[in-house]
Coordinates of C-alpha atoms in Angstrom, one line a residue:
M406 CA 56.5 26.0 122.5
T407 CA 59.5 28.9 122.4
K408 CA 59.0 31.2 120.1
K409 CA 62.4 30.6 117.9
P410 CA 64.3 34.4 117.6
N411 CA 63.7 36.3 114.7
N412 CA 67.2 36.4 112.5
K413 CA 66.1 38.4 109.9
A414 CA 66.8 42.8 108.8
P415 CA 65.4 44.9 110.0
F416 CA 63.1 46.0 107.4
S417 CA 64.5 48.4 105.1
Q418 CA 63.4 52.0 104.3
S419 CA 66.1 54.8 101.5
S420 CA 66.8 57.5 102.9
S421 CA 66.5 58.6 99.4
Y422 CA 65.0 57.8 95.5
S423 CA 68.1 57.5 94.9
D424 CA 69.2 55.9 96.9
W425 CA 65.7 53.3 96.3
R426 CA 66.5 53.2 92.8
S427 CA 70.6 51.9 92.9
A428 CA 70.3 49.2 95.8
T429 CA 66.0 48.0 95.9
Y430 CA 64.7 48.6 92.9
A431 CA 68.4 47.5 91.7
A432 CA 68.3 43.7 93.0
Q433 CA 64.9 42.8 90.6
R434 CA 65.0 42.5 86.6
E435 CA 63.0 44.6 84.6
R436 CA 60.9 42.6 82.3
L437 CA 61.5 45.0 79.0
V438 CA 65.0 47.0 77.9
K439 CA 62.6 50.5 77.8
F440 CA 59.0 51.1 79.2
N441 CA 57.5 54.0 76.9
S442 CA 54.9 55.7 76.7
I443 CA 52.2 55.8 73.1
S444 CA 54.0 59.2 72.3
F445 CA 57.3 57.8 73.0
R446 CA 58.1 59.1 77.0
E447 CA 59.9 57.6 77.6
Q448 CA 58.7 56.6 82.0
P449 CA 60.7 56.4 85.2
E450 CA 59.6 53.2 87.2
I451 CA 58.4 55.5 90.0
V452 CA 57.4 59.3 91.0
T453 CA 58.2 60.5 94.3
P454 CA 58.3 64.2 95.3
E455 CA 62.4 64.4 94.4
N456 CA 61.5 63.2 91.0
G457 CA 59.1 65.3 89.4
G458 CA 56.1 64.5 91.9
A459 CA 56.9 68.2 93.6
V460 CA 54.2 70.6 92.2
D461 CA 53.3 73.9 93.6
Y462 CA 50.2 73.5 94.9
H463 CA 48.5 77.6 95.2
K464 CA 50.6 78.1 91.3
D465 CA 50.2 75.0 89.6
L466 CA 47.1 73.0 91.0
G467 CA 44.6 75.7 92.8
Y468 CA 41.0 74.6 93.7
P469 CA 38.8 73.1 91.4
G470 CA 36.4 76.0 89.7
E471 CA 40.1 78.4 90.1
Y472 CA 42.8 79.9 88.7
P473 CA 44.6 78.1 86.6
F474 CA 41.8 75.9 86.5
T475 CA 44.5 72.2 86.6
R476 CA 41.7 70.7 88.3
G477 CA 38.3 71.2 86.9
I478 CA 36.8 74.0 85.5
Q479 CA 33.6 73.9 87.5
P480 CA 33.9 74.0 91.3
T481 CA 31.2 70.3 92.0
M482 CA 31.9 68.9 88.5
Y483 CA 30.6 65.0 88.1
R484 CA 29.2 66.0 91.7
G485 CA 27.3 69.5 90.0
R486 CA 26.3 67.8 87.6
L487 CA 27.6 64.9 84.7
W488 CA 29.3 65.2 81.2
T489 CA 27.5 65.6 78.6
M490 CA 26.9 61.9 76.1
R491 CA 27.0 62.7 72.5
Q492 CA 27.0 59.9 70.3
F493 CA 29.1 61.4 67.3
A494 CA 25.6 59.8 64.6
G495 CA 24.7 60.4 60.8
F496 CA 24.6 59.1 58.2
G497 CA 21.3 58.5 54.6
T498 CA 18.9 60.5 54.6
P499 CA 18.3 63.7 57.1
E500 CA 15.1 61.5 58.0
D501 CA 17.5 58.5 58.7
T502 CA 19.5 60.8 61.3
N503 CA 16.4 62.3 62.9
Q504 CA 15.3 58.0 63.4
R505 CA 19.0 57.3 65.0
F506 CA 19.0 61.3 66.9
K507 CA 15.6 60.1 68.7
Y508 CA 16.9 56.4 69.5
L509 CA 19.9 57.9 71.0
L510 CA 17.5 60.6 73.7
D511 CA 15.6 57.6 74.2
H512 CA 18.3 56.3 75.3
G513 CA 19.7 58.1 77.3
Q514 CA 21.8 60.6 75.4
T515 CA 22.0 63.9 76.7
G516 CA 23.1 65.9 73.6
L517 CA 23.3 65.6 70.1
S518 CA 26.3 65.2 67.9
T519 CA 25.4 65.3 63.6
A520 CA 28.7 64.1 61.4
F521 CA 27.7 65.1 57.8
D522 CA 28.3 63.3 54.1
M523 CA 30.8 63.8 51.8
P524 CA 29.8 65.9 49.8
S525 CA 28.6 67.5 52.9
L526 CA 31.2 68.5 53.9
M527 CA 33.1 69.2 50.4
G528 CA 31.7 70.9 49.3
Y529 CA 28.7 70.1 47.7
D530 CA 24.8 69.2 46.3
P531 CA 23.8 65.7 46.5
D532 CA 23.2 66.1 42.4
H533 CA 27.3 67.6 42.0
P534 CA 28.9 64.8 39.6
R535 CA 31.7 65.1 41.8
S536 CA 29.3 64.0 44.8
L537 CA 28.5 60.3 42.8
G538 CA 28.3 57.6 45.8
E539 CA 29.1 59.5 48.6
V540 CA 25.4 60.6 49.3
G541 CA 24.7 59.7 53.0
R542 CA 27.4 57.2 52.7
E543 CA 29.8 58.1 55.4
G544 CA 27.1 60.1 57.1
V545 CA 24.0 62.4 56.7
S546 CA 22.7 64.1 53.6
V547 CA 22.3 68.0 54.7
A548 CA 22.2 70.7 51.6
T549 CA 19.6 73.0 52.4
L550 CA 17.3 74.0 55.4
D551 CA 14.9 71.9 54.5
D552 CA 16.9 69.2 55.1
M553 CA 18.1 70.1 58.4
D554 CA 14.2 70.9 58.7
A555 CA 13.2 67.3 58.7
L556 CA 16.8 66.6 60.5
F557 CA 15.6 68.1 63.8
D558 CA 11.8 67.5 63.1
G559 CA 10.0 66.9 66.8
I560 CA 13.1 67.8 68.0
A561 CA 12.8 71.2 70.4
L562 CA 16.7 73.3 69.0
D563 CA 16.4 75.5 72.8
Q564 CA 15.8 72.0 74.9
V565 CA 18.7 70.1 73.9
T566 CA 22.6 71.3 72.2
T567 CA 23.8 69.8 69.4
S568 CA 27.2 69.8 68.3
M569 CA 27.7 70.0 64.0
T570 CA 31.3 68.5 62.5
I571 CA 31.5 70.4 60.6
N572 CA 33.8 73.2 58.5
C573 CA 34.7 74.3 55.9
T574 CA 31.1 74.3 55.1
A575 CA 30.5 75.1 58.1
T576 CA 28.8 78.9 57.4
A577 CA 26.8 77.4 55.8
A578 CA 24.9 74.5 58.1
F579 CA 25.3 77.0 60.6
A580 CA 23.0 79.1 58.5
F581 CA 21.3 76.2 58.6
Y582 CA 19.9 75.7 61.6
F583 CA 20.4 79.1 62.2
A584 CA 17.8 80.6 59.5
L585 CA 15.8 76.9 60.7
A586 CA 15.4 78.2 64.8
K587 CA 13.9 80.9 63.0
R588 CA 11.3 79.3 61.7
R589 CA 10.3 77.9 64.1
G590 CA 10.0 81.0 66.5
I591 CA 13.1 80.5 69.1
G592 CA 15.2 83.8 69.3
F593 CA 18.5 83.6 69.1
N594 CA 20.3 83.4 72.1
Q595 CA 18.9 80.7 73.0
I596 CA 20.0 78.2 71.0
G597 CA 23.2 76.1 73.2
G598 CA 25.1 74.1 70.7
T599 CA 28.2 73.5 69.3
I600 CA 29.4 73.4 65.4
Q601 CA 33.4 72.7 65.2
N602 CA 33.8 76.0 62.3
D603 CA 37.9 75.1 63.3
M604 CA 39.8 75.2 59.0
L605 CA 43.1 75.4 60.9
K606 CA 43.3 72.0 61.7
E607 CA 42.0 70.9 58.3
F608 CA 45.3 72.0 56.7
I609 CA 47.5 70.2 59.6
A610 CA 45.4 67.1 59.2
Q611 CA 42.3 66.2 58.2
K612 CA 42.6 67.5 54.3
E613 CA 38.6 68.5 54.0
W614 CA 39.3 72.4 52.1
I615 CA 37.9 75.1 50.0
S616 CA 39.5 78.3 49.9
P617 CA 43.2 78.9 51.6
P618 CA 44.6 78.9 54.7
T619 CA 43.0 83.1 54.9
P620 CA 40.3 83.4 53.7
S621 CA 39.2 80.7 55.7
V622 CA 40.6 81.8 59.1
K623 CA 37.9 84.9 58.1
L624 CA 35.0 83.0 57.9
V625 CA 35.8 80.6 60.9
C626 CA 35.9 84.4 63.5
D627 CA 32.7 84.9 61.1
V628 CA 31.3 82.8 62.4
I629 CA 33.1 84.0 66.4
Q630 CA 32.1 87.2 65.8
F631 CA 28.5 86.5 65.2
C632 CA 27.4 84.4 68.2
A633 CA 29.7 87.0 70.4
N634 CA 27.1 89.2 68.8
E635 CA 23.7 87.3 69.0
A636 CA 23.9 83.7 70.0
P637 CA 25.4 84.5 73.8
K638 CA 24.7 79.8 74.7
F639 CA 26.7 78.7 71.0
N640 CA 30.6 77.6 70.5
P641 CA 31.0 79.0 67.3
V642 CA 34.3 77.2 67.0
S643 CA 35.3 73.6 68.3
I644 CA 39.2 74.2 68.1
S645 CA 39.9 70.6 67.8
G646 CA 43.5 67.5 68.6
Y647 CA 41.0 64.9 67.6
H648 CA 41.7 64.6 63.9
I649 CA 45.7 66.0 64.4
R650 CA 45.9 63.4 66.9
E651 CA 44.5 60.8 64.6
A652 CA 46.8 61.3 62.0
G653 CA 49.2 60.8 63.9
A654 CA 50.6 62.6 66.4
T655 CA 52.0 62.8 70.4
A656 CA 50.7 63.9 73.2
V657 CA 52.0 66.6 73.4
Q658 CA 51.8 67.4 69.7
E659 CA 48.1 67.7 69.9
L660 CA 47.9 69.4 72.8
A661 CA 50.2 72.3 71.5
F662 CA 49.4 72.1 67.5
T663 CA 45.8 72.5 68.6
I664 CA 46.3 75.4 71.2
A665 CA 47.7 77.2 69.1
D666 CA 45.2 76.8 66.2
G667 CA 43.5 78.5 69.4
L668 CA 45.8 80.8 69.5
A669 CA 46.4 82.2 65.4
Y670 CA 41.9 82.0 65.7
V671 CA 42.1 84.7 68.6
D672 CA 44.4 87.6 67.9
H673 CA 42.4 87.2 64.4
C674 CA 39.0 87.9 66.3
I675 CA 41.4 90.9 68.4
G676 CA 42.5 92.2 65.0
R677 CA 39.8 92.6 64.6
G678 CA 39.3 95.3 66.9
M679 CA 37.7 92.3 69.7
Q680 CA 37.5 92.5 72.7
I681 CA 38.7 88.9 74.4
D682 CA 36.5 89.1 76.9
D683 CA 33.9 88.8 74.9
F684 CA 34.6 85.8 72.5
A685 CA 36.3 83.8 74.6
P686 CA 34.0 82.5 77.0
R687 CA 32.3 80.3 73.7
L688 CA 35.8 78.9 73.0
S689 CA 35.7 75.1 73.2
F690 CA 38.3 72.7 72.4
F691 CA 37.9 68.5 71.6
F692 CA 40.2 66.5 72.4
D693 CA 41.3 62.2 71.0
I694 CA 41.3 60.8 73.7
H695 CA 44.2 57.8 73.5
N696 CA 45.5 54.9 74.6
D697 CA 47.9 55.4 77.2
F698 CA 45.8 56.0 80.2
F699 CA 47.8 58.5 82.2
E700 CA 49.1 60.6 79.6
E701 CA 46.1 61.6 78.8
I702 CA 44.9 62.2 82.4
A703 CA 47.6 64.7 81.9
K704 CA 47.0 66.4 78.5
L705 CA 43.6 67.5 79.4
R706 CA 45.0 68.7 83.6
A707 CA 47.4 70.4 80.8
A708 CA 46.1 71.9 78.2
R709 CA 43.8 73.5 80.7
R710 CA 46.4 75.1 82.0
L711 CA 47.6 76.4 79.5
W712 CA 45.3 78.1 77.9
A713 CA 43.8 79.9 81.3
R714 CA 48.5 80.6 81.5
L715 CA 47.5 82.1 77.7
M716 CA 44.8 83.7 77.9
R717 CA 45.6 85.7 81.1
E718 CA 49.5 86.5 80.7
R719 CA 49.3 86.7 76.9
Y720 CA 45.9 88.4 76.4
G721 CA 45.2 89.5 79.7
A722 CA 41.6 88.7 79.6
K723 CA 39.7 89.5 83.2
T724 CA 37.0 87.5 83.5
D725 CA 37.4 83.4 84.7
A726 CA 34.9 82.6 82.2
S727 CA 37.6 83.8 79.4
C728 CA 40.4 81.7 80.7
K729 CA 38.4 78.2 81.1
L730 CA 39.3 75.7 78.3
R731 CA 35.7 73.8 77.8
T732 CA 36.6 70.0 75.6
H733 CA 34.0 67.5 73.7
A734 CA 36.0 65.0 73.8
Q735 CA 36.0 61.1 71.8
T736 CA 37.5 57.7 72.8
A737 CA 40.7 57.8 69.7
G738 CA 39.1 56.0 66.2
V739 CA 42.8 55.3 65.4
S740 CA 43.0 52.5 68.5
L741 CA 40.5 50.4 66.6
T742 CA 40.6 47.3 65.2
A743 CA 38.9 45.4 62.8
Q744 CA 40.9 42.7 64.1
Q745 CA 38.8 40.5 67.8
P746 CA 36.7 43.0 67.0
V747 CA 34.6 42.9 70.6
N748 CA 38.5 44.3 71.8
N749 CA 37.9 47.4 71.2
V750 CA 34.8 48.4 73.8
V751 CA 37.1 47.4 76.2
R752 CA 39.3 49.9 74.9
V753 CA 36.8 52.2 74.9
A754 CA 36.3 51.9 77.6
M755 CA 39.9 52.4 79.3
Q756 CA 40.0 56.0 76.8
A757 CA 36.5 56.5 78.0
L758 CA 37.2 56.5 82.0
A759 CA 40.5 58.2 81.1
A760 CA 38.2 61.7 80.1
V761 CA 36.3 61.6 83.0
L762 CA 39.1 61.1 85.7
G763 CA 40.6 64.2 82.8
G764 CA 37.9 66.4 83.1
V765 CA 35.9 67.0 80.3
Q766 CA 32.6 67.8 80.1
S767 CA 31.0 65.9 76.7
L768 CA 32.1 62.6 75.4
H769 CA 31.1 60.1 72.6
T770 CA 31.8 57.0 72.7
N771 CA 33.0 54.5 69.7
S772 CA 31.5 51.7 68.7
M773 CA 33.2 48.3 68.7
D774 CA 31.8 48.6 64.2
E775 CA 33.2 51.6 63.0
T776 CA 36.3 50.1 61.5
L777 CA 34.1 48.0 59.3
S778 CA 31.2 50.6 59.2
L779 CA 28.9 53.2 61.2
P780 CA 27.9 51.6 63.9
T781 CA 24.8 49.9 64.6
E782 CA 21.9 50.4 66.9
D783 CA 22.9 47.6 69.0
S784 CA 26.5 48.5 69.5
V785 CA 26.1 52.2 69.5
R786 CA 24.6 51.3 72.6
V787 CA 26.6 49.5 74.4
A788 CA 29.5 51.9 73.7
L789 CA 26.7 54.4 75.4
R790 CA 26.1 52.8 77.9
T791 CA 30.3 52.7 78.6
Q792 CA 29.6 55.6 79.5
Q793 CA 26.4 55.3 81.5
I794 CA 28.0 53.0 83.4
I795 CA 31.8 55.1 84.2
A796 CA 29.0 57.6 85.2
E797 CA 26.6 55.9 87.6
E798 CA 28.4 52.5 88.6
S799 CA 32.4 53.2 89.1
G800 CA 31.8 55.7 92.1
V801 CA 34.6 58.3 90.1
T802 CA 32.0 61.0 89.6
N803 CA 31.9 61.3 93.2
V804 CA 35.5 63.2 94.0
V805 CA 36.0 65.8 92.3
D806 CA 39.6 65.5 90.5
P807 CA 40.6 62.5 91.9
L808 CA 43.8 61.8 90.9
G809 CA 45.2 65.4 91.2
G810 CA 48.2 65.1 93.8
S811 CA 48.8 61.8 92.3
Y812 CA 53.0 61.9 91.9
L813 CA 52.5 60.6 88.8
V814 CA 49.3 62.5 87.3
E815 CA 51.2 66.1 88.3
R816 CA 54.2 65.1 87.2
L817 CA 52.9 64.3 83.4
T818 CA 51.0 67.2 83.5
N819 CA 53.6 69.8 84.3
E820 CA 56.2 67.7 81.8
I821 CA 53.2 67.4 78.7
E822 CA 52.9 71.3 79.6
E823 CA 55.9 72.9 79.3
E824 CA 57.0 70.1 75.7
A825 CA 53.5 72.3 74.6
L826 CA 55.1 75.1 74.9
R827 CA 58.2 75.0 74.1
Y828 CA 56.1 73.8 70.5
I829 CA 54.1 77.2 70.6
K830 CA 57.9 79.3 71.1
Q831 CA 58.7 77.3 68.2
I832 CA 55.2 78.8 66.1
D833 CA 55.4 82.3 67.6
A834 CA 58.4 82.6 66.5
M835 CA 57.7 81.0 62.2
G836 CA 54.5 83.7 62.5
G837 CA 51.9 82.0 64.2
M838 CA 50.7 79.3 63.4
L839 CA 48.7 80.6 60.5
H840 CA 52.6 80.9 58.7
A841 CA 53.2 77.0 60.0
V842 CA 50.8 75.3 58.5
E843 CA 51.5 78.2 55.4
L844 CA 55.7 76.2 55.8
G845 CA 54.1 72.9 56.0
F846 CA 55.9 72.3 59.6
P847 CA 53.5 70.5 61.9
Q848 CA 52.7 68.4 59.2
R849 CA 55.6 67.4 58.9
E850 CA 56.3 66.7 62.7
I851 CA 53.1 65.2 62.6
S852 CA 54.2 62.9 59.7
E853 CA 57.5 61.9 61.0
A854 CA 55.8 61.3 65.0
A855 CA 52.9 58.9 63.1
Y856 CA 55.9 56.9 61.3
Q857 CA 58.0 56.4 64.1
F858 CA 55.0 55.4 65.6
Q859 CA 53.9 52.7 62.9
L860 CA 58.2 51.5 63.0
E861 CA 57.8 51.0 66.3
L862 CA 54.8 48.9 65.7
D863 CA 56.4 46.8 63.3
A864 CA 59.7 46.2 65.1
G865 CA 57.0 44.5 68.9
K866 CA 57.5 47.8 70.8
Q867 CA 54.2 49.4 70.4
T868 CA 51.1 46.2 71.7
V869 CA 48.3 46.1 69.7
V870 CA 46.2 42.8 70.9
G871 CA 44.6 41.0 68.4
V872 CA 47.2 42.4 64.8
N873 CA 50.8 41.7 66.3
K874 CA 50.2 40.2 69.6
Y875 CA 47.5 37.4 69.8
P876 CA 46.5 37.1 66.5
E877 CA 44.1 34.7 66.1
G878 CA 43.2 34.2 62.8
G879 CA 40.8 34.7 60.1
E880 CA 38.2 37.2 60.4
Q881 CA 35.4 37.4 63.5
E882 CA 32.4 38.8 62.0
I883 CA 30.2 41.1 63.8
P884 CA 26.5 42.5 62.4
T885 CA 27.5 45.5 60.0
L886 CA 25.4 48.9 59.3
K887 CA 24.9 48.7 55.8
I888 CA 23.6 52.3 53.7
E889 CA 21.0 52.0 50.5
H890 CA 22.5 53.3 47.5
A891 CA 18.9 54.0 47.3
V892 CA 19.8 57.0 49.6
E893 CA 22.0 58.6 47.0
T894 CA 19.1 57.8 44.6
R895 CA 16.3 59.7 47.0
Q896 CA 18.4 62.6 48.1
I897 CA 19.4 63.6 44.3
E898 CA 15.9 64.0 43.2
K899 CA 15.1 65.9 46.4
I900 CA 17.5 68.3 46.2
R901 CA 17.0 68.6 42.0
Q902 CA 12.8 69.5 42.6
F903 CA 13.6 71.7 45.6
K904 CA 15.6 73.3 43.0
L905 CA 12.2 73.7 40.8
N906 CA 9.9 75.5 43.0
R907 CA 12.3 77.9 44.9
D908 CA 10.7 81.9 45.0
T909 CA 14.2 82.4 41.3
V910 CA 14.1 86.8 42.0
A911 CA 15.1 85.8 45.6
H912 CA 17.2 82.5 45.3
A913 CA 19.3 84.8 42.2
G914 CA 18.8 87.6 44.8
A915 CA 20.1 86.3 47.6
L916 CA 23.6 84.9 45.5
K917 CA 24.1 88.7 45.0
D918 CA 24.0 89.2 48.7
I919 CA 26.5 86.1 49.4
E920 CA 29.2 87.6 46.3
Q921 CA 29.5 90.5 47.8
T922 CA 29.0 90.0 51.7
C923 CA 32.6 88.4 51.0
R924 CA 34.0 90.6 47.9
E925 CA 33.7 93.2 50.4
D926 CA 35.7 91.3 53.0
R927 CA 31.9 92.3 55.3
N928 CA 31.3 89.2 58.2
V929 CA 28.7 86.8 55.9
V930 CA 27.0 84.9 58.7
P931 CA 24.0 87.0 59.3
V932 CA 23.8 87.4 55.5
L933 CA 23.9 83.7 54.4
I934 CA 21.1 83.2 57.5
D935 CA 18.1 85.1 54.7
A936 CA 20.2 83.3 52.0
V937 CA 19.0 79.2 53.0
A938 CA 15.9 80.9 54.2
V939 CA 15.0 81.8 50.0
G940 CA 16.9 78.6 48.8
V941 CA 19.8 78.6 48.7
T942 CA 22.0 75.3 49.2
L943 CA 25.1 74.8 50.0
G944 CA 27.0 73.7 47.5
E945 CA 25.5 76.7 45.6
V946 CA 27.0 79.0 48.8
S947 CA 30.9 76.8 48.4
D948 CA 30.5 77.2 44.7
I949 CA 30.7 81.4 45.8
Y950 CA 34.0 80.9 47.8
R951 CA 35.6 78.8 45.2
K952 CA 35.1 81.8 43.3
V953 CA 35.6 84.4 45.8
F954 CA 38.8 83.2 47.9
G955 CA 39.7 80.8 45.4
V956 CA 40.1 77.4 45.5
Y957 CA 43.2 75.2 47.8
T958 CA 45.9 72.6 46.5
D959 CA 47.7 71.6 49.0
P960 CA 51.0 72.9 48.4
G961 CA 52.4 68.2 49.3
M962 CA 55.9 69.9 51.3
L963 CA 56.1 66.5 54.3

């Protein structure tokens, strides 16, 4: 047979992005009027070097482990060491949570993370009237050094790193932990871990406080100063965007306000006469990982580059360690749904993959039942296995920063960094984050973003599968964890006996020392470590803060 001649036109090849867009791309329809990210960022149909994808490699990216750390803070990243798998856990009595800690370690978890109950977070002992109904309910009840001892019974404090999510009472929890190390004969310089201790984000988003912003920041920096001098392996603060994002912020707002909070702590420490390179290496961060896959990856890359540049250019940091943004991340609790809860496993897997591709050092993956209760053993095991499958099966850990050089990711990284920097300059003009918080600026910005998202969700412009699209009706029941009321009764009786049996003279002297230290504006941490060792409780420390520093009331400026 004779082959027929090919009469078709030659293969098309546009000479530029604009030609391709106006001719080839425009020849087909799009299925939506607009393509936006979850943070309302309009998405381009494609990114090329001509429309934002170009980078100055050495200025903007560099190599992993080198300034400005866009591609990661370690040269080998996950080829050298996987991230720490750190599931947030806490409920009931210290003994209950101790068993959960051991369960997680037995199943391959590599770090611990402590969730405290509401009385512990707000500065009340279990026997206080305001604690009624909340003891051990949303986290573990810890009010004394003995409670902390039971929480870590059989766990070597110098062999595992522990994170503690606690803020206005962070100094008390920190004192318990270090007094426990002392009781067990472990040097402070051997203790690794992190305490959240980020009060600015409390005033911005989470709303758990005792005293006003200024003395609260002073207490945060007391811990930073103590660790710089005494505990070089411990992270004294986890500057947290997580709660800011969960309150409704966009990705840019989360990044900008978190970095601005960090700058406020740096300014306070320098105001005390501390040198930037003495404390900046131990500042750590905590970001939320939401649903928009590429935006979240770019946010983490932008965070590292922005922080590195600020440390070097604004504060004159002289070491790489001072410029490295080290971060924990948690998948977005706010993205979980009570409807069709098994879908949450998929959401968490996608978010966890974004966190890993973004280069985090530590990760918590939410359990599918967390909109319904604290997680069961089965659901938390699936959440942990999600991280392990990404680490061991997906192959994404074989190459450092595998998305580096992606036109889209680099454009997003540039945009997010620039937009966050604009917010930081606005905050600078207000006199810094402390004053911006007092003016209600970040609170209003977040509130407006949350409102806009809800409007878009209600209008169907944003989709939540199983909620406003593909609903099934009826409730899908899954097993949930029940916290028995007897937990509260046991903790109340335990602390009553604890208070009856302590040395009343030593206890009274310790309370007096704490109050005097607060009034004289000295670092309270060394005094607290001694005080909790003679029986001072978390609630009693908090009462002194209320007495000396006052009680903060939300001005309601939204």
